[in-house]
Coordinates of N, CA and C and ligand atoms in Angstrom, one line a residue:
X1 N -120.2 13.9 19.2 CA -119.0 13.9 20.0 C -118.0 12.8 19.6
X2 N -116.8 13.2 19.5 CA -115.8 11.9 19.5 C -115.9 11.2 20.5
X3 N -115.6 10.2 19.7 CA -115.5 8.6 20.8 C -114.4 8.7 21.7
X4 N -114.3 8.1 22.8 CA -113.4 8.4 23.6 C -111.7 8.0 23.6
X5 N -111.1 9.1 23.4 CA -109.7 7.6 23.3 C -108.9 7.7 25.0
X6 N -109.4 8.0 25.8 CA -108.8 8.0 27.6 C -110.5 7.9 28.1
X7 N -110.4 6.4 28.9 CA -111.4 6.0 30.1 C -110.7 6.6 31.4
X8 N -111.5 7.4 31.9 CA -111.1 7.6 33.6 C -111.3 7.3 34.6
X9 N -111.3 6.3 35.2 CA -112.5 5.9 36.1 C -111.6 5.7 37.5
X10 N -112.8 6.1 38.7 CA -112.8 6.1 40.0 C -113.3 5.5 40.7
X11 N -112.8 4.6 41.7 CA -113.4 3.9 42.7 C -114.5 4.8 43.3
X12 N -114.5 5.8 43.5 CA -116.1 6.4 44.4 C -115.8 7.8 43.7
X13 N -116.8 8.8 43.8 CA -117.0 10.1 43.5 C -116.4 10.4 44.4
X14 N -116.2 10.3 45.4 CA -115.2 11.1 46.5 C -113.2 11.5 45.9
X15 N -113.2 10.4 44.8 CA -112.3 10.6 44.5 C -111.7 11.7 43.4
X16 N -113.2 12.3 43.2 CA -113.2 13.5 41.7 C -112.5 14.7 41.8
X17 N -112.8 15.3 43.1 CA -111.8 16.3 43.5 C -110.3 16.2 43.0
X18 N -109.8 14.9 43.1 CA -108.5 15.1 42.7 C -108.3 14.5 41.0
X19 N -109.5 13.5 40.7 CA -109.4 13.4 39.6 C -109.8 14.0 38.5
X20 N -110.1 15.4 38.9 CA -110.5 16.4 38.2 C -109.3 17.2 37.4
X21 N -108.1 16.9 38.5 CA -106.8 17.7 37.9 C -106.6 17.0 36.2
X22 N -107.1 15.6 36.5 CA -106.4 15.0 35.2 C -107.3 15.2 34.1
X23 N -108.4 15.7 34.3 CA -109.6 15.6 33.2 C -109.5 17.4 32.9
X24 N -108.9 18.0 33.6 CA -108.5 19.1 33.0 C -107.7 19.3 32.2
X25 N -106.6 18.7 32.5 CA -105.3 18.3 31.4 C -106.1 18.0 30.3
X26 N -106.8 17.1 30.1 CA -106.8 16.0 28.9 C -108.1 17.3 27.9
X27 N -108.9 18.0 28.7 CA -109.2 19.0 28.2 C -109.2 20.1 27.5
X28 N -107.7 20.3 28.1 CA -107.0 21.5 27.6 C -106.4 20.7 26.6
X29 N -106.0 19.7 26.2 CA -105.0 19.3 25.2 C -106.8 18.5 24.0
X30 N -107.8 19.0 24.4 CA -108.5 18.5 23.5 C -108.9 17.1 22.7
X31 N -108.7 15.8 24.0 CA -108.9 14.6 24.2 C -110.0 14.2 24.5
X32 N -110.3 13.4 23.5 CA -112.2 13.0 24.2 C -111.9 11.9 24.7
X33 N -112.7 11.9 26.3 CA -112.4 11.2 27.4 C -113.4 11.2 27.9
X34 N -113.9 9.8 28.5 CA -114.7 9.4 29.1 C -114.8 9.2 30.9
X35 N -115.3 9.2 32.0 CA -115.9 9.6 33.3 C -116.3 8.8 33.8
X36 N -115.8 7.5 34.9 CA -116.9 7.0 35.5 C -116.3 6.5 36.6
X37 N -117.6 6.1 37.5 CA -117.7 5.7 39.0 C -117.5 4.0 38.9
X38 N -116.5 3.3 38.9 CA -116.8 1.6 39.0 C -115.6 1.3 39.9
X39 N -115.7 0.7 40.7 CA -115.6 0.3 41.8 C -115.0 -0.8 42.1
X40 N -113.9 -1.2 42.3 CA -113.3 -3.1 42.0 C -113.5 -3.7 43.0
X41 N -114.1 -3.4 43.7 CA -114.4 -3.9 45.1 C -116.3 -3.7 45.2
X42 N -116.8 -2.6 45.0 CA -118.0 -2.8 45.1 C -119.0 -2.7 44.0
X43 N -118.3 -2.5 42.6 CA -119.3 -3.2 41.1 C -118.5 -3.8 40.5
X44 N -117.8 -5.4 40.6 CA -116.6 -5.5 40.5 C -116.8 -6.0 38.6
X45 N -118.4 -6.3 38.7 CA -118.4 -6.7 37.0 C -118.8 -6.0 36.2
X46 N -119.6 -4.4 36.6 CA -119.5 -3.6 35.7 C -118.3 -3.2 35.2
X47 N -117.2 -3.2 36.2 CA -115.9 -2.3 36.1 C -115.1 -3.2 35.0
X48 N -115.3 -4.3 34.8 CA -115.1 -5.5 34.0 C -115.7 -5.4 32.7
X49 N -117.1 -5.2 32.5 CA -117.8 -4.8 31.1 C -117.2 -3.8 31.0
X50 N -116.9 -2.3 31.3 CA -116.6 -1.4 30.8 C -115.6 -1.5 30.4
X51 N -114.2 -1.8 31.4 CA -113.0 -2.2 30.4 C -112.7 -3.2 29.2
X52 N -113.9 -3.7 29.0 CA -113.9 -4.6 28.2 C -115.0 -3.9 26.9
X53 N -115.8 -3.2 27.5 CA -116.5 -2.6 26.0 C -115.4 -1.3 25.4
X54 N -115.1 -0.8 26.9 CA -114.4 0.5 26.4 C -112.9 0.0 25.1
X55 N -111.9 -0.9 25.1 CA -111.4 -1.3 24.4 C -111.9 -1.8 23.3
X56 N -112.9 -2.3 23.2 CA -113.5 -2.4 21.8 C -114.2 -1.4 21.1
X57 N -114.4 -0.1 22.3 CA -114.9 0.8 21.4 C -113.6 2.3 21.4
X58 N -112.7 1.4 21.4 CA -111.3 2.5 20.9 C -110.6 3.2 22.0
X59 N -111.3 3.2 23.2 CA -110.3 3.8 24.3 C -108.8 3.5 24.3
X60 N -107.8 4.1 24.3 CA -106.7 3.9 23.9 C -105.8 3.5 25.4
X61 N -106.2 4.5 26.2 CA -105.2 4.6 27.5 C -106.3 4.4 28.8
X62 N -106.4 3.9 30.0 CA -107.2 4.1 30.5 C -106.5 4.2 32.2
X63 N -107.2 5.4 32.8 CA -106.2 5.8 34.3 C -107.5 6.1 35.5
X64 N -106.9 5.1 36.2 CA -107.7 4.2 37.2 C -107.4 5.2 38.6
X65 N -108.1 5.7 39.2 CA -108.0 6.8 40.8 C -108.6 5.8 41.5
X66 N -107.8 5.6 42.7 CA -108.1 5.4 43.9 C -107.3 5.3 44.8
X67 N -108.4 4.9 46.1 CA -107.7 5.6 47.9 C -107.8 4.3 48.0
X68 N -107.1 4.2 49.5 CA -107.4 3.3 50.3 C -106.4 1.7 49.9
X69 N -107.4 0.6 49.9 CA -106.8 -0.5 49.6 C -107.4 -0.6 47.9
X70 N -106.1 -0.2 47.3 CA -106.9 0.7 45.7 C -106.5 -0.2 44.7
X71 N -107.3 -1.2 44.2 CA -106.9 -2.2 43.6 C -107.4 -2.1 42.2
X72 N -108.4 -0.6 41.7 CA -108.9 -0.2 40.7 C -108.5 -0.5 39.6
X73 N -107.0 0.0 39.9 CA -105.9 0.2 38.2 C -105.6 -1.4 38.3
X74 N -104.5 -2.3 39.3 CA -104.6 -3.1 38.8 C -105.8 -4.1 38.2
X75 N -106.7 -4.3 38.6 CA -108.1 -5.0 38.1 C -108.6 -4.4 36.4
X76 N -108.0 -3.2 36.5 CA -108.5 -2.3 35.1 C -107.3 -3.1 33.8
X77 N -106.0 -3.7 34.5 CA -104.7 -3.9 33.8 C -104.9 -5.6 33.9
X78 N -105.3 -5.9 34.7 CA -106.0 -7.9 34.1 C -106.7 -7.9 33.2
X79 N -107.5 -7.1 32.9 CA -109.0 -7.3 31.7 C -108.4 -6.3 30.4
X80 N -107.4 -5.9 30.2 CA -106.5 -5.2 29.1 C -105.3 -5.0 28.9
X81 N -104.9 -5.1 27.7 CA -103.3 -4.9 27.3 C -102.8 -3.2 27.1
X82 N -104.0 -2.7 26.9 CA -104.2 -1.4 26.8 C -103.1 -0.6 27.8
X83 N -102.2 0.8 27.6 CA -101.8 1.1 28.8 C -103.0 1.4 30.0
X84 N -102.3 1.3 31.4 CA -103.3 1.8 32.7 C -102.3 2.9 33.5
X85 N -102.9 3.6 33.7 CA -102.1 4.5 34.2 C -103.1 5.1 36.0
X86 N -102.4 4.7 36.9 CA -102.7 4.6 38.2 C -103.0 6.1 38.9
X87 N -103.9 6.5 39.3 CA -103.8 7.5 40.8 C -103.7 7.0 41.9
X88 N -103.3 7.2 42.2 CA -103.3 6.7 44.2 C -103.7 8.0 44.9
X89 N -105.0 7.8 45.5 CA -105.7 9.2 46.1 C -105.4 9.4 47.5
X90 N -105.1 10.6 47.7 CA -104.4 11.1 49.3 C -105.1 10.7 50.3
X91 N -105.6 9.8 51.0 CA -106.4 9.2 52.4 C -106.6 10.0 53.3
X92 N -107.3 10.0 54.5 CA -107.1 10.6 55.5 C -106.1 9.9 56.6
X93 N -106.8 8.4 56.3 CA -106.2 7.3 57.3 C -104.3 7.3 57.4
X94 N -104.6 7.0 56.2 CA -102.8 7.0 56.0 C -101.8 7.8 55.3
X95 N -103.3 8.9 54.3 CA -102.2 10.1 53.9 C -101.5 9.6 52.6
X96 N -102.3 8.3 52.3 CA -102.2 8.0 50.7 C -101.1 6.8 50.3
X97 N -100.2 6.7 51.4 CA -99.2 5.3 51.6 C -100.0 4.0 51.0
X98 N -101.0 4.0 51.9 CA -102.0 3.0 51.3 C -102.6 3.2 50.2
X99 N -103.0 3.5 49.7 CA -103.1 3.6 48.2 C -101.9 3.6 47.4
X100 N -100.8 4.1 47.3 CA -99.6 4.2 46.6 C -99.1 2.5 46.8
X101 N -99.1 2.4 47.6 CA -98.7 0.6 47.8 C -99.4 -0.2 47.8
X102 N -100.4 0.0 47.6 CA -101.7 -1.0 47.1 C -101.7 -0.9 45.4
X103 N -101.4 -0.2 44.9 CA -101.3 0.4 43.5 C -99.8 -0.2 42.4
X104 N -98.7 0.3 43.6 CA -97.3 0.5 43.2 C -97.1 -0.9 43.1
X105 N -97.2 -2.1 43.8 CA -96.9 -3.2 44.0 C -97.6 -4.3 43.3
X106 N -97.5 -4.3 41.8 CA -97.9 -5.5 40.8 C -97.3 -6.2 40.7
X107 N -97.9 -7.2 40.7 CA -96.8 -8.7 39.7 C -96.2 -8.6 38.6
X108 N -95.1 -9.1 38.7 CA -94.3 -8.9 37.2 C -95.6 -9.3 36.1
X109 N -95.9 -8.9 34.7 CA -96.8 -9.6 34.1 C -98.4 -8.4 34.0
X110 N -98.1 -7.6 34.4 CA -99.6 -6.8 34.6 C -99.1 -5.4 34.7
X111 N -98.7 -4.9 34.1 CA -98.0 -3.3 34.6 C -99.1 -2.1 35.0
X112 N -98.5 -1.5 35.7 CA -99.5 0.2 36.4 C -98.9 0.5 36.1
X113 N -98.8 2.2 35.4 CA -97.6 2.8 35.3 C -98.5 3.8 36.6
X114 N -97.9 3.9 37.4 CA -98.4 4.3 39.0 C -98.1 5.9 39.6
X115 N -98.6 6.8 39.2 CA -98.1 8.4 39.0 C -98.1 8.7 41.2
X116 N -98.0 9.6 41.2 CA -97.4 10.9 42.3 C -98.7 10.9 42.9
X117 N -99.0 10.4 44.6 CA -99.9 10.5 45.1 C -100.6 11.7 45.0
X118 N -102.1 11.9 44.9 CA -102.7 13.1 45.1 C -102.9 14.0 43.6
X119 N -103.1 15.5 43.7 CA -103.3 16.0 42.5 C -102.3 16.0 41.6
X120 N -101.0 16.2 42.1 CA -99.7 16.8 41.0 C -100.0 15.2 40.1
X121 N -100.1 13.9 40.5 CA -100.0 12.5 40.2 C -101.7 12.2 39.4
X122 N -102.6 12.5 39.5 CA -103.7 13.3 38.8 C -103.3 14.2 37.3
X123 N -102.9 15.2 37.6 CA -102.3 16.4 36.9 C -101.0 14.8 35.8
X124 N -100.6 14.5 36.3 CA -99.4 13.8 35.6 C -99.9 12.3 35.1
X125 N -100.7 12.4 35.5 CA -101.8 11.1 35.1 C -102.2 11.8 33.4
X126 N -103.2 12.7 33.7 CA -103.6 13.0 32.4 C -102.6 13.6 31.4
X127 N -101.5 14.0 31.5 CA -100.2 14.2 31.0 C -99.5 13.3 30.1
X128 N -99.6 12.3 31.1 CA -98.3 10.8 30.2 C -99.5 10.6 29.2
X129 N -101.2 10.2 29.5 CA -102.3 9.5 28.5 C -102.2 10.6 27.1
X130 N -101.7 11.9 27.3 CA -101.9 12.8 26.1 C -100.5 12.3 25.8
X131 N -98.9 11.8 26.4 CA -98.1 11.8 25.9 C -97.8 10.5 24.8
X132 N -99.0 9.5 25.7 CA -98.6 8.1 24.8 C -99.5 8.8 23.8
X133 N -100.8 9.6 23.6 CA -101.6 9.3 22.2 C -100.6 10.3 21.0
X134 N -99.6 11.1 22.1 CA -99.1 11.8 20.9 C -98.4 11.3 19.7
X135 N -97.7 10.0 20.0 CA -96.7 8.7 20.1 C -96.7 8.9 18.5
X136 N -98.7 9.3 18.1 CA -99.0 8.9 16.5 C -99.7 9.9 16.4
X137 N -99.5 11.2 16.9 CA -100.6 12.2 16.6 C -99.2 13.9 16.5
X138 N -98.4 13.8 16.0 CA -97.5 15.4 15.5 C -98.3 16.4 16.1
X139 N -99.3 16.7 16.2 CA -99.7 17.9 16.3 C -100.4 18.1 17.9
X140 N -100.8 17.1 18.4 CA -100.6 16.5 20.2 C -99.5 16.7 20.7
X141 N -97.9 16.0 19.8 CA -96.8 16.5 20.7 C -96.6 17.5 20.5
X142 N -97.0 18.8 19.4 CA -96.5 19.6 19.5 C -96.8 21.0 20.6
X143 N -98.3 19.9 20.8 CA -98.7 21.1 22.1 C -98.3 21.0 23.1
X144 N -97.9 19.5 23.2 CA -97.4 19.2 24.7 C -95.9 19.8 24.6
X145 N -95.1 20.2 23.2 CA -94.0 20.9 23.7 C -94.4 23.0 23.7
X146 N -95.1 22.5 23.5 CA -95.5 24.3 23.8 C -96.0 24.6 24.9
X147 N -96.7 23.3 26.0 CA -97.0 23.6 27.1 C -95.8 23.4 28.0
X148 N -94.3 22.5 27.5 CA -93.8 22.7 28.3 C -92.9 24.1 28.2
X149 N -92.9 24.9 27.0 CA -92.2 25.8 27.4 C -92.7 27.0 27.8
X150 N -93.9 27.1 28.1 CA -95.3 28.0 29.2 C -94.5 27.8 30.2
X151 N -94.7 26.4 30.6 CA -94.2 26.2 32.1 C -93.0 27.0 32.1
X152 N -91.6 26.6 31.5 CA -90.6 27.4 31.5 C -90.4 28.8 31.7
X153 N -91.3 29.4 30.7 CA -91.8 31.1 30.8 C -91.8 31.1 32.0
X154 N -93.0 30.5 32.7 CA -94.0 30.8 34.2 C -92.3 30.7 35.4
X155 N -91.8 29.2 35.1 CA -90.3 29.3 35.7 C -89.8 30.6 35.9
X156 N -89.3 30.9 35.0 CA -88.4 32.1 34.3 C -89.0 33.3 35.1
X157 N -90.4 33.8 35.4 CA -91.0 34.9 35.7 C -91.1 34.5 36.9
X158 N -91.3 33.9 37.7 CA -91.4 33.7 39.1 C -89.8 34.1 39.4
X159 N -88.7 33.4 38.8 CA -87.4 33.6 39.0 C -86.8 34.4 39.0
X160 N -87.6 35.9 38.6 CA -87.5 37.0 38.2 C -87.5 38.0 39.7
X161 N -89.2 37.3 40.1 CA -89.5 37.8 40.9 C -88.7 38.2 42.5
X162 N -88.3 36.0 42.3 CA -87.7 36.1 44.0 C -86.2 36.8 43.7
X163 N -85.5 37.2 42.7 CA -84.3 37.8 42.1 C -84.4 39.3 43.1
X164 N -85.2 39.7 42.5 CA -85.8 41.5 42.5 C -86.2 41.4 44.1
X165 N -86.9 40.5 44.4 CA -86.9 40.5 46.1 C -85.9 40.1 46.7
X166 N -85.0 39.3 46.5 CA -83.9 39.6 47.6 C -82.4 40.2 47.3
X167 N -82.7 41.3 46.0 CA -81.8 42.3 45.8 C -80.2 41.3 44.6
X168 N -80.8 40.2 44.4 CA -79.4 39.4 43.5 C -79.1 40.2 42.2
Ligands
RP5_1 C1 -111.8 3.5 47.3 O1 -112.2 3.7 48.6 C2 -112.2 4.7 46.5 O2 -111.4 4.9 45.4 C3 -112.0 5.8 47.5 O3 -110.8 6.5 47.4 C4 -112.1 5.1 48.8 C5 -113.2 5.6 49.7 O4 -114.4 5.5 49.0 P1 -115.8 6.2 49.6 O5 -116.0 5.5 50.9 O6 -115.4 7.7 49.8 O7 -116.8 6.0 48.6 O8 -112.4 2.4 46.7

């Protein structure tokens, strides 16, 4: 198997549901990516070795999920210069505010790039990691411009639809 060039990692398995959106993406675009449970709050030194072995062993981009008081990504973004690329998971408590602002709000000096609470921000998580590796890969951007003109098609055909239904 290729070595991984996107680490994904989640504060709890509860968070996979939605970080599933982004491991789909990176799937479909044929990215070997790595999966894991570390915790900045409760394995706070594995989460530390990993981003520290994972960079030496070539991970290129790495996009950090979490709820709550979600301090994942930034903690992932002190221990590398590597991009980090943030989820903020939908809460129950607060509906994901807390996480988005626990996430959004770094010190100058440490950047998140901090995506769209919930799945679409998931979905767009694993998106931007395929768009930075394309940066030096032609044949990565070229699918990422063929996926966006799918989407456009799918635009175009729905547009069709609500046309024909209300007689325009
Ligand atoms: C965060 O706390 C996790 O990222 C998760 O979103 C949240 C709740 O974790 P569990 O109590 O479901 O394990 O650290």
């Amino acid at each position: 198997m290729a070595s991984p060039l996107v680490a994904l990692i989640m504060g709890s398995d509860s968070d996979l549901p939605t970080a599933r959106e982004a491991c789909t993406v990176l799937s479909g675009f044929g990215v070997p990516f790595v999966v894991r449970v570390l915790s900045a709050h409760r394995a706070p030194e594995d989460l530390v070795a990993f981003v520290r072995q994972g960079e030496g062993a070539g991970v290129r981009v790495f996009i950090a999920a979490a709820g709550g008081a979600a301090h994942l990504a930034g903690v992932v973004a002190a221990h590398t210069v590597r991009p980090v690329l943030g989820i903020p998971i939908q809460t129950s408590a607060l509906n994901g505010l807390d996480s988005l602002l626990s996430m959004v709000q770094m010190p100058g000096g440490v950047p998140v790039a901090t995506m769209a609470i919930g799945a679409a921000g998931a979905r767009n998580a694993g998106l931007f990691a395929v768009q930075i590796l394309a940066l030096g890969d032609p044949a990565l951007a070229d699918r990422l411009k063929s996926q966006r003109l799918e989407q456009l098609e799918k635009v175009r055909q729905r547009d069709q639809l609500v046309q024909k239904e209300f007689g325009n």
